[in-house]
Amino acid sequence: MMDRAGEALILADLTDEQRAAVSHGEGPLIVVAGPGSGKTRVITRRVAWLIATGAAPPWQILAITFTNKAAEEMRRRIDDLVGAGTGVLVSTFHSFCARTLRRYGPPGRTESFAIYDEDDQRACVKRVVEELRLDEKVFRPADLLAKISQAKNRMLSAEDYASGALGFRDDTIARVFGKYEEALARFNALDFDDLLLSMVRLLETRQDVRDALRSRYRYILVDEYQDTNLPQARIANLLAGENGNICVVGDPDQSIYRFRGAEILNILDFERAHPAAREVRLERNYRSTKRILAAAQRLIEHNIARRAKTLYTENDEGDPIRVVRCLSDDEEARWVARAVEESIERGTPPGEIAIFYRVAALSRKFEEELRRRAVRHQVVGAVPFFQRKEVKDVLAWLRVLANPADEQQVRRLAALTEGLGPATLRRVEELAAERGLALLEAMRAVGERGDVRPQERRAVERVVQLLDALAERAREGVGPMLRAIIEETGIERALRSSENPQERARAENVRALVDAGYEFDERRARGGAQGDAGGAGDFREFLDHVALLSPADQAEDEFATVKLMTLHAAKGLEFDDVFIVGADAGFLPLEREGEAPDVEEERRLLYVGLTRARRRVTLTTARVRRTYGQDRSCAPSPFLAEIPREAIEQRGAGGDDLDGAYEPLPSFDVPFARGAESFAPARRNGRAERRPPDFAPAVVRAAAARPSDLVPGDRVEHAVFGKGQVVDITGTGIGTRVKVEFDAVGIKTLVLQYANLQRI
DNA sequence: CCATTCGATGTTTTT
DNA sequence: CATCGAATGG
């Protein structure tokens, strides 16, 4: 424990506001922290201060974050201040709940419950939909799941939903909801939302648990409070108790997870829920230049549902924000990649450069372009490793072992097993129904069905035998178990010998999973984890760990690589040089079919993006963007007009200007200057219409024009089809199609754009 | 039972 | 264009 000097040290280099928050005594505290205002610093210092002053021993402090990554980072910073392994619990809501529920048993489940991720959930909904004989086209499992999750976030039960249902569709959703809940209970499973809801129920119904937890965790700190949903806020408040020691930190302007149930009122109305709360506002920004901050501030002031907050900074004026209007998305990618290169040449460390986009699908072109230029880069949160099919296939074996009631996973095993198809499975299910057995038990008894052929019976037995063999090896650790799985099932071998390079990459994932298992064992052997040493608990813990890992957690912050990520993933990070691409109407705010965009939320999203930057921001737009292989013309995002002009330097890439909304400025890079003037841009409020090929913009025509001096009779070569002769050419611009009679494969019609024909 | 092919269909954001 | 699911043929 620290002395007075240590205490002074904790407060030494803080501003008055920061100090007020850090050294707040008992009772509720809300810290409204603007971007770059030293929020994490305040939390970690406060933890240190509580310990140093003896207000609470470390193990009575609970700090809650949203992502594992944030938790890790916070733990690290707390360790730096107070020493490692002091026992401060830093956890995400979900893993804190999972852990507590495992200890006390969630209502209606046993402690060995499975945690269902989105894939599992969808599969489960799908089964319900089939069971109810609904048309999957009309009732798409993913849509239904979204509705169900939404309801759960609002703490509505299936019955609640049913009683509020309007019309047939709602009624049906309510029925699916109910069946889905039944299925989860039967499988002894909880989905992500249930982890929170069960926790609420546990705290509300079990006074002993509530008291135990309250005396255990006397100080609660919640980061990113603006992103809490109803159950999360309820949990935090139940843990804290009335007038308890709850400290919430956040920024309503950075609330960007409404689609997932985040309730911005939790933070806006915190004081109403806690009349005794003290509020501290952190408005000084230490991160960005004056210009960036001014731009962000002016932008966000267009929101109506917010509480005024005025940020300021003592930092430099800085460079203007670049706004670049490109002729096409291809060119945007080229331009950005070049600008990234240039930034690196100017001395920016690659790891200090980031590219943000609204939708993940946009990443591809930038990736390709960076790869072409050999710029090291990394897509953050691209494909969540532990959610890849091959990884989940392997994990399914462990999951069945951990929770044999999980029929969903048992089915998965069946699907993985050669010779065990739907027909055989149905027979096993019938057997289960007849005898009142669990699916897995029925598989053991498969011999009692006369109508299962020996070949199929053997397949079923293989599954059971492997599970038994794995159970035997459970004490050896997760690594050996995983290894046994891939060896016995031959999954890695099968993938590795595939023709398809993508498949072979999957083999690497399987291998990496086994490695992760061994690493887990090692970490555990070193005494890192708590709980029973070795044995069956091990792989359960491994599964929990894996289930609650998010894509963002996979990011390794390598100093040497440029980062690409969605605007959502950018929250909480900072970079010297930020590129926000795809700043087009329709994309930002993102418009979805049949739904009005949530403009304020989208504006906050851009606000988050802008305020990640320390030194430079570049926003890019494209006149023509390709989606579904179709060209659509786009207007710039309306948000661009909300940024003060004096903070902007506007450029057109391709000898073009910004549609008159801004002063025309000299071009930066002019790959396709000519021909641009012949094209009058459609600037219909984003929702660009599909245009016939002849109206294809000049840029694209220029791009496609290169080989189009082809005439019938020319000899050409194609990468796949080999050599051939051009028979006919139809269409113009991007829609140009070439009919080629190939020597080897006969006549094919190719889209000139993609065919990549070489004249010979 | 399985592999291949064809057609339709689709694009947020994530614990 | 890419991916997925269903249909189809072996």
GROMACS .gro file of C-alpha atoms in nm, chain A residues 241-561:
model
  321
  241GLY     CA    1  -2.673  -0.044  -0.441
  242GLU     CA    2  -2.849   0.276  -0.357
  243ASN     CA    3  -2.612   0.569  -0.334
  244GLY     CA    4  -2.340   0.318  -0.380
  245ASN     CA    5  -1.991   0.377  -0.493
  246ILE     CA    6  -2.050   0.370  -0.861
  247CYS     CA    7  -1.836   0.573  -1.094
  248VAL     CA    8  -1.939   0.587  -1.457
  249VAL     CA    9  -1.730   0.739  -1.728
  250GLY     CA   10  -1.835   0.816  -2.080
  251ASP     CA   11  -1.934   1.060  -2.347
  252PRO     CA   12  -2.287   1.075  -2.483
  253ASP     CA   13  -2.150   1.215  -2.807
  254GLN     CA   14  -1.963   0.892  -2.860
  255SER     CA   15  -2.260   0.664  -2.816
  256ILE     CA   16  -2.255   0.453  -3.131
  257TYR     CA   17  -2.410   0.123  -3.040
  258ARG     CA   18  -2.775   0.204  -3.036
  259PHE     CA   19  -2.842  -0.066  -3.291
  260ARG     CA   20  -2.725  -0.308  -3.031
  261GLY     CA   21  -2.944  -0.174  -2.761
  262ALA     CA   22  -2.718   0.091  -2.611
  263GLU     CA   23  -2.937   0.332  -2.426
  264ILE     CA   24  -2.794   0.681  -2.440
  265LEU     CA   25  -3.036   0.787  -2.169
  266ASN     CA   26  -2.842   0.575  -1.924
  267ILE     CA   27  -2.574   0.839  -1.927
  268LEU     CA   28  -2.786   1.141  -2.007
  269ASP     CA   29  -3.012   1.062  -1.715
  270PHE     CA   30  -2.758   0.921  -1.475
  271GLU     CA   31  -2.817   1.206  -1.238
  272ARG     CA   32  -3.186   1.150  -1.234
  273ALA     CA   33  -3.125   0.791  -1.128
  274HIS     CA   34  -2.871   0.910  -0.874
  275PRO     CA   35  -2.973   1.247  -0.734
  276ALA     CA   36  -2.671   1.250  -0.509
  277ALA     CA   37  -2.432   1.203  -0.797
  278ARG     CA   38  -2.143   1.432  -0.853
  279GLU     CA   39  -2.062   1.530  -1.208
  280VAL     CA   40  -1.718   1.604  -1.340
  281ARG     CA   41  -1.665   1.719  -1.697
  282LEU     CA   42  -1.342   1.675  -1.881
  283GLU     CA   43  -1.343   1.916  -2.171
  284ARG     CA   44  -0.981   1.975  -2.239
  285ASN     CA   45  -0.853   1.768  -2.525
  286TYR     CA   46  -0.491   1.658  -2.528
  287ARG     CA   47  -0.502   1.466  -2.847
  288SER     CA   48  -0.594   1.659  -3.155
  289THR     CA   49  -0.504   1.980  -3.330
  290LYS     CA   50  -0.725   2.285  -3.298
  291ARG     CA   51  -0.859   2.239  -3.647
  292ILE     CA   52  -0.956   1.879  -3.600
  293LEU     CA   53  -1.123   1.952  -3.273
  294ALA     CA   54  -1.310   2.249  -3.416
  295ALA     CA   55  -1.433   2.041  -3.706
  296ALA     CA   56  -1.554   1.765  -3.475
  297GLN     CA   57  -1.714   2.009  -3.237
  298ARG     CA   58  -1.904   2.194  -3.507
  299LEU     CA   59  -2.018   1.871  -3.659
  300ILE     CA   60  -2.156   1.730  -3.338
  301GLU     CA   61  -2.333   2.053  -3.253
  302HIS     CA   62  -2.578   1.965  -3.525
  303ASN     CA   63  -2.715   1.696  -3.300
  304ILE     CA   64  -3.020   1.793  -3.107
  305ALA     CA   65  -3.040   1.516  -2.852
  306ARG     CA   66  -2.728   1.599  -2.661
  307ARG     CA   67  -2.600   1.794  -2.370
  308ALA     CA   68  -2.381   2.084  -2.463
  309LYS     CA   69  -2.015   2.034  -2.405
  310THR     CA   70  -1.739   2.257  -2.524
  311LEU     CA   71  -1.405   2.110  -2.598
  312TYR     CA   72  -1.085   2.305  -2.618
  313THR     CA   73  -0.723   2.230  -2.668
  314GLU     CA   74  -0.391   2.401  -2.622
  315ASN     CA   75  -0.247   2.204  -2.910
  316ASP     CA   76  -0.130   2.349  -3.241
  317GLU     CA   77  -0.357   2.479  -3.508
  318GLY     CA   78  -0.244   2.193  -3.729
  319ASP     CA   79  -0.305   2.114  -4.092
  320PRO     CA   80  -0.643   2.165  -4.250
  321ILE     CA   81  -0.865   1.865  -4.292
  322ARG     CA   82  -0.835   1.733  -4.641
  323VAL     CA   83  -1.151   1.653  -4.826
  324VAL     CA   84  -1.090   1.465  -5.145
  325ARG     CA   85  -1.346   1.394  -5.409
  326CYS     CA   86  -1.240   1.105  -5.627
  327LEU     CA   87  -1.388   1.000  -5.954
  328SER     CA   88  -1.439   0.639  -5.858
  329ASP     CA   89  -1.394   0.404  -5.570
  330ASP     CA   90  -1.099   0.246  -5.747
  331GLU     CA   91  -0.935   0.579  -5.770
  332GLU     CA   92  -1.017   0.655  -5.411
  333ALA     CA   93  -0.830   0.345  -5.308
  334ARG     CA   94  -0.534   0.439  -5.523
  335TRP     CA   95  -0.531   0.793  -5.396
  336VAL     CA   96  -0.550   0.692  -5.033
  337ALA     CA   97  -0.283   0.426  -5.072
  338ARG     CA   98  -0.057   0.684  -5.231
  339ALA     CA   99  -0.129   0.936  -4.960
  340VAL     CA  100  -0.055   0.672  -4.699
  341GLU     CA  101   0.273   0.601  -4.866
  342GLU     CA  102   0.352   0.964  -4.877
  343SER     CA  103   0.274   1.004  -4.510
  344ILE     CA  104   0.513   0.722  -4.431
  345GLU     CA  105   0.777   0.885  -4.644
  346ARG     CA  106   0.728   1.202  -4.447
  347GLY     CA  107   0.812   1.003  -4.137
  348THR     CA  108   0.479   0.893  -3.991
  349PRO     CA  109   0.521   0.547  -3.840
  350PRO     CA  110   0.288   0.312  -4.030
  351GLY     CA  111   0.125   0.207  -3.706
  352GLU     CA  112   0.020   0.568  -3.660
  353ILE     CA  113  -0.187   0.568  -3.976
  354ALA     CA  114  -0.541   0.441  -3.992
  355ILE     CA  115  -0.809   0.404  -4.254
  356PHE     CA  116  -1.168   0.406  -4.128
  357TYR     CA  117  -1.479   0.311  -4.320
  358ARG     CA  118  -1.846   0.286  -4.239
  359VAL     CA  119  -1.900  -0.064  -4.367
  360ALA     CA  120  -1.649  -0.343  -4.356
  361ALA     CA  121  -1.710  -0.429  -4.718
  362LEU     CA  122  -1.520  -0.118  -4.818
  363SER     CA  123  -1.193  -0.247  -4.684
  364ARG     CA  124  -1.113  -0.472  -4.976
  365LYS     CA  125  -1.002  -0.219  -5.231
  366PHE     CA  126  -0.781  -0.042  -4.985
  367GLU     CA  127  -0.626  -0.367  -4.879
  368GLU     CA  128  -0.552  -0.461  -5.235
  369GLU     CA  129  -0.404  -0.128  -5.316
  370LEU     CA  130  -0.184  -0.126  -5.009
  371ARG     CA  131  -0.071  -0.476  -5.084
  372ARG     CA  132   0.016  -0.375  -5.436
  373ARG     CA  133   0.235  -0.103  -5.300
  374ALA     CA  134   0.385  -0.330  -5.038
  375VAL     CA  135   0.263  -0.113  -4.753
  376ARG     CA  136   0.235  -0.327  -4.443
  377HIS     CA  137  -0.116  -0.317  -4.315
  378GLN     CA  138  -0.365  -0.502  -4.106
  379VAL     CA  139  -0.741  -0.520  -4.111
  380VAL     CA  140  -0.864  -0.491  -3.757
  381GLY     CA  141  -1.145  -0.719  -3.659
  382ALA     CA  142  -1.172  -0.867  -4.004
  383VAL     CA  143  -1.266  -1.228  -3.954
  384PRO     CA  144  -1.302  -1.317  -3.593
  385PHE     CA  145  -1.071  -1.611  -3.565
  386PHE     CA  146  -1.274  -1.804  -3.317
  387GLN     CA  147  -1.585  -1.764  -3.524
  388ARG     CA  148  -1.447  -1.916  -3.837
  389LYS     CA  149  -1.626  -2.223  -3.945
  390GLU     CA  150  -1.332  -2.458  -3.929
  391VAL     CA  151  -1.242  -2.335  -3.584
  392LYS     CA  152  -1.595  -2.374  -3.461
  393ASP     CA  153  -1.607  -2.720  -3.611
  394VAL     CA  154  -1.315  -2.827  -3.401
  395LEU     CA  155  -1.445  -2.652  -3.093
  396ALA     CA  156  -1.782  -2.821  -3.128
  397TRP     CA  157  -1.627  -3.141  -2.992
  398LEU     CA  158  -1.517  -2.968  -2.677
  399ARG     CA  159  -1.846  -2.793  -2.645
  400VAL     CA  160  -2.041  -3.116  -2.650
  401LEU     CA  161  -1.810  -3.251  -2.386
  402ALA     CA  162  -1.863  -2.944  -2.171
  403ASN     CA  163  -2.238  -2.947  -2.213
  404PRO     CA  164  -2.383  -3.270  -2.353
  405ALA     CA  165  -2.729  -3.113  -2.352
  406ASP     CA  166  -2.619  -2.887  -2.636
  407GLU     CA  167  -2.787  -3.069  -2.922
  408GLN     CA  168  -2.703  -2.788  -3.152
  409GLN     CA  169  -2.338  -2.882  -3.129
  410VAL     CA  170  -2.411  -3.252  -3.141
  411ARG     CA  171  -2.575  -3.188  -3.475
  412ARG     CA  172  -2.272  -3.004  -3.585
  413LEU     CA  173  -2.058  -3.305  -3.506
  414ALA     CA  174  -2.290  -3.520  -3.708
  415ALA     CA  175  -2.271  -3.285  -4.002
  416LEU     CA  176  -1.893  -3.306  -3.982
  417THR     CA  177  -1.885  -3.680  -3.985
  418GLU     CA  178  -1.862  -3.852  -4.314
  419GLY     CA  179  -2.142  -4.094  -4.370
  420LEU     CA  180  -2.363  -3.938  -4.108
  421GLY     CA  181  -2.610  -3.738  -4.304
  422PRO     CA  182  -2.953  -3.596  -4.231
  423ALA     CA  183  -3.124  -3.928  -4.296
  424THR     CA  184  -2.927  -4.114  -4.035
  425LEU     CA  185  -2.955  -3.829  -3.793
  426ARG     CA  186  -3.330  -3.832  -3.827
  427ARG     CA  187  -3.338  -4.196  -3.728
  428VAL     CA  188  -3.130  -4.121  -3.423
  429GLU     CA  189  -3.366  -3.841  -3.336
  430GLU     CA  190  -3.661  -4.074  -3.366
  431LEU     CA  191  -3.489  -4.313  -3.135
  432ALA     CA  192  -3.430  -4.032  -2.888
  433ALA     CA  193  -3.794  -3.936  -2.900
  434GLU     CA  194  -3.915  -4.294  -2.855
  435ARG     CA  195  -3.699  -4.361  -2.555
  436GLY     CA  196  -3.696  -4.014  -2.408
  437LEU     CA  197  -3.320  -3.997  -2.449
  438ALA     CA  198  -3.093  -3.704  -2.508
  439LEU     CA  199  -2.964  -3.691  -2.862
  440LEU     CA  200  -2.619  -3.798  -2.758
  441GLU     CA  201  -2.754  -4.090  -2.559
  442ALA     CA  202  -2.956  -4.196  -2.856
  443MET     CA  203  -2.640  -4.200  -3.061
  444ARG     CA  204  -2.488  -4.440  -2.815
  445ALA     CA  205  -2.790  -4.660  -2.851
  446VAL     CA  206  -2.798  -4.641  -3.228
  447GLY     CA  207  -2.746  -5.018  -3.257
  448GLU     CA  208  -3.102  -5.067  -3.138
  449ARG     CA  209  -3.239  -4.926  -3.457
  450GLY     CA  210  -3.270  -5.195  -3.714
  451ASP     CA  211  -3.301  -4.952  -4.002
  452VAL     CA  212  -2.956  -4.799  -3.966
  453ARG     CA  213  -2.712  -4.964  -4.199
  454PRO     CA  214  -2.383  -5.091  -4.056
  455GLN     CA  215  -2.188  -4.830  -4.247
  456GLU     CA  216  -2.390  -4.550  -4.098
  457ARG     CA  217  -2.391  -4.708  -3.758
  458ARG     CA  218  -2.015  -4.707  -3.763
  459ALA     CA  219  -2.015  -4.338  -3.844
  460VAL     CA  220  -2.233  -4.268  -3.542
  461GLU     CA  221  -2.011  -4.481  -3.325
  462ARG     CA  222  -1.706  -4.295  -3.443
  463VAL     CA  223  -1.852  -3.974  -3.303
  464VAL     CA  224  -1.929  -4.131  -2.969
  465GLN     CA  225  -1.593  -4.300  -2.947
  466LEU     CA  226  -1.404  -3.984  -3.021
  467LEU     CA  227  -1.597  -3.800  -2.754
  468ASP     CA  228  -1.516  -4.070  -2.504
  469ALA     CA  229  -1.154  -4.066  -2.601
  470LEU     CA  230  -1.148  -3.691  -2.556
  471ALA     CA  231  -1.308  -3.714  -2.215
  472GLU     CA  232  -1.026  -3.947  -2.117
  473ARG     CA  233  -0.770  -3.695  -2.220
  474ALA     CA  234  -0.936  -3.398  -2.056
  475ARG     CA  235  -0.685  -3.397  -1.777
  476GLU     CA  236  -0.397  -3.367  -2.020
  477GLY     CA  237  -0.509  -3.022  -2.118
  478VAL     CA  238  -0.678  -2.835  -2.396
  479GLY     CA  239  -0.387  -2.858  -2.639
  480PRO     CA  240  -0.372  -3.238  -2.647
  481MET     CA  241  -0.748  -3.256  -2.677
  482LEU     CA  242  -0.754  -3.027  -2.974
  483ARG     CA  243  -0.471  -3.215  -3.131
  484ALA     CA  244  -0.658  -3.540  -3.083
  485ILE     CA  245  -0.960  -3.389  -3.252
  486ILE     CA  246  -0.781  -3.282  -3.562
  487GLU     CA  247  -0.596  -3.607  -3.586
  488GLU     CA  248  -0.896  -3.827  -3.534
  489THR     CA  249  -1.126  -3.633  -3.760
  490GLY     CA  250  -0.863  -3.567  -4.020
  491ILE     CA  251  -0.997  -3.217  -4.063
  492GLU     CA  252  -0.660  -3.053  -4.098
  493ARG     CA  253  -0.538  -3.313  -4.342
  494ALA     CA  254  -0.846  -3.271  -4.554
  495LEU     CA  255  -0.812  -2.896  -4.568
  496ARG     CA  256  -0.442  -2.903  -4.631
  497SER     CA  257  -0.465  -3.129  -4.930
  498SER     CA  258  -0.733  -2.919  -5.092
  499GLU     CA  259  -0.688  -2.769  -5.435
  500ASN     CA  260  -0.834  -2.448  -5.314
  501PRO     CA  261  -0.580  -2.211  -5.157
  502GLN     CA  262  -0.852  -2.065  -4.937
  503GLU     CA  263  -0.915  -2.407  -4.796
  504ARG     CA  264  -0.549  -2.453  -4.729
  505ALA     CA  265  -0.546  -2.127  -4.537
  506ARG     CA  266  -0.816  -2.278  -4.321
  507ALA     CA  267  -0.580  -2.556  -4.231
  508GLU     CA  268  -0.352  -2.293  -4.087
  509ASN     CA  269  -0.637  -2.171  -3.872
  510VAL     CA  270  -0.696  -2.516  -3.739
  511ARG     CA  271  -0.331  -2.545  -3.660
  512ALA     CA  272  -0.338  -2.206  -3.492
  513LEU     CA  273  -0.629  -2.318  -3.280
  514VAL     CA  274  -0.430  -2.611  -3.149
  515ASP     CA  275  -0.147  -2.373  -3.071
  516ALA     CA  276  -0.388  -2.149  -2.885
  517GLY     CA  277  -0.490  -2.452  -2.682
  518TYR     CA  278  -0.134  -2.531  -2.585
  519GLU     CA  279  -0.072  -2.169  -2.497
  520PHE     CA  280  -0.376  -2.171  -2.279
  521ASP     CA  281  -0.247  -2.479  -2.097
  522GLU     CA  282   0.088  -2.318  -2.043
  523ARG     CA  283  -0.055  -1.999  -1.911
  524ARG     CA  284  -0.264  -2.199  -1.678
  525ALA     CA  285   0.022  -2.414  -1.562
  526ARG     CA  286   0.208  -2.099  -1.471
  527GLY     CA  287  -0.076  -2.030  -1.232
  528GLY     CA  288  -0.232  -1.745  -1.423
  529ALA     CA  289  -0.586  -1.869  -1.393
  530GLN     CA  290  -0.800  -1.932  -1.092
  531GLY     CA  291  -1.027  -2.225  -1.019
  532ASP     CA  292  -0.953  -2.593  -1.003
  533ALA     CA  293  -0.606  -2.680  -1.114
  534GLY     CA  294  -0.602  -2.895  -1.422
  535GLY     CA  295  -0.875  -3.135  -1.518
  536ALA     CA  296  -1.218  -3.094  -1.660
  537GLY     CA  297  -1.266  -2.730  -1.569
  538ASP     CA  298  -0.985  -2.639  -1.802
  539PHE     CA  299  -1.149  -2.672  -2.135
  540ARG     CA  300  -1.467  -2.512  -2.008
  541GLU     CA  301  -1.272  -2.209  -1.913
  542PHE     CA  302  -1.105  -2.216  -2.250
  543LEU     CA  303  -1.445  -2.221  -2.415
  544ASP     CA  304  -1.572  -1.928  -2.212
  545HIS     CA  305  -1.266  -1.734  -2.298
  546VAL     CA  306  -1.312  -1.808  -2.663
  547ALA     CA  307  -1.685  -1.742  -2.669
  548LEU     CA  308  -1.653  -1.395  -2.527
  549LEU     CA  309  -1.362  -1.288  -2.737
  550SER     CA  310  -1.449  -1.019  -2.985
  551PRO     CA  311  -1.298  -0.951  -3.323
  552ALA     CA  312  -1.142  -0.631  -3.198
  553ASP     CA  313  -0.950  -0.834  -2.947
  554GLN     CA  314  -0.763  -1.006  -3.222
  555ALA     CA  315  -0.584  -0.692  -3.328
  556GLU     CA  316  -0.222  -0.693  -3.245
  557ASP     CA  317  -0.097  -0.346  -3.217
  558GLU     CA  318   0.200  -0.373  -3.429
  559PHE     CA  319   0.397  -0.060  -3.459
  560ALA     CA  320   0.481  -0.132  -3.816
  561THR     CA  321   0.146  -0.173  -3.983
   0.00000   0.00000   0.00000
